[in-house]
Amino acid sequence: MDGDLEGDLKKSVKELEMFDPKALEECKRLAKHYSKQLLTIYQNKEDSFFLPNSTGSSNQTANSGRMLHSYF
C-alpha cells in the first residue's frame, strides 16, 4: 500500500479502507475465488507467508490461517 516492498504486510481494515474504500470487498472476492488454491498452499506449507519466520512471532501463521478460514 505504501510502496515499501519490504514493509509489514499487515494492515488494519481501517488502513486498507483509507487507501482504497473498495479494497476490502476486493480482498473478500479474491479470497472466495481462490479459496481452494489458498487452502492447498496453506496445508502444503508452500508459501512463506503462511509459515512462522525465524525472527518473528508464530502468530503470523495463526493469523494467516484464521484470515484464510474466515472466508470459507
Coordinates of C-alpha atoms in Angstrom, one line a residue:
M1 CA 0.0 0.0 0.0
D2 CA 2.8 2.4 0.8
G3 CA 5.2 1.2 -1.9
D4 CA 7.6 -0.4 0.6
L5 CA 8.1 -3.9 -0.8
E6 CA 10.0 -5.0 2.4
G7 CA 7.4 -3.4 4.7
D8 CA 4.9 -5.1 7.0
L9 CA 2.2 -6.8 5.1
K10 CA -0.3 -6.5 7.9
K11 CA -2.7 -3.6 7.5
S12 CA -5.8 -2.9 9.6
V13 CA -9.2 -2.8 7.8
K14 CA -9.3 0.9 8.6
E15 CA -5.9 1.5 6.9
L16 CA -6.9 -0.6 3.9
E17 CA -10.2 1.3 3.5
M18 CA -8.4 4.6 3.8
F19 CA -6.1 3.5 1.0
D20 CA -9.0 2.2 -1.2
P21 CA -12.6 2.2 0.0
K22 CA -13.4 -0.8 -2.2
A23 CA -10.3 -2.8 -1.3
L24 CA -11.9 -4.9 1.5
E25 CA -14.6 -6.2 -0.9
E26 CA -12.0 -6.9 -3.5
C27 CA -9.9 -8.9 -0.9
K28 CA -13.0 -10.9 0.0
R29 CA -13.9 -11.5 -3.7
L30 CA -10.4 -12.8 -4.4
A31 CA -10.3 -15.0 -1.3
K32 CA -13.6 -16.6 -2.2
H33 CA -12.5 -17.1 -5.8
Y34 CA -9.1 -18.6 -4.9
S35 CA -10.1 -20.3 -1.6
K36 CA -9.3 -23.9 -2.8
Q37 CA -5.9 -22.9 -4.1
L38 CA -5.1 -20.9 -1.0
L39 CA -6.1 -23.7 1.3
T40 CA -4.0 -26.2 -0.6
I41 CA -1.0 -23.8 -0.4
Y42 CA -1.6 -23.3 3.3
Q43 CA -1.9 -27.1 4.0
N44 CA 1.2 -27.9 2.0
K45 CA 3.2 -25.1 3.6
E46 CA 4.1 -23.8 0.1
D47 CA 4.2 -20.1 0.9
S48 CA 6.4 -18.5 3.4
F49 CA 3.7 -16.0 4.4
F50 CA 1.8 -19.0 5.9
L51 CA 4.9 -20.2 7.8
P52 CA 6.4 -18.8 11.0
N53 CA 9.6 -16.9 10.3
S54 CA 12.7 -17.5 12.4
T55 CA 12.8 -13.9 13.7
G56 CA 9.1 -13.2 14.1
S57 CA 6.2 -14.4 16.1
S58 CA 4.4 -17.6 15.3
N59 CA 1.2 -15.6 15.4
Q60 CA 1.8 -14.8 11.7
T61 CA 0.9 -18.4 10.9
A62 CA -2.1 -18.4 13.2
N63 CA -3.3 -15.1 11.9
S64 CA -2.9 -16.2 8.3
G65 CA -4.8 -19.4 8.9
R66 CA -7.6 -17.6 10.7
M67 CA -7.8 -15.0 8.0
L68 CA -7.9 -17.7 5.3
H69 CA -10.5 -19.8 7.1
S70 CA -12.7 -16.7 7.8
Y71 CA -13.6 -16.5 4.1
F72 CA -14.9 -20.1 3.7

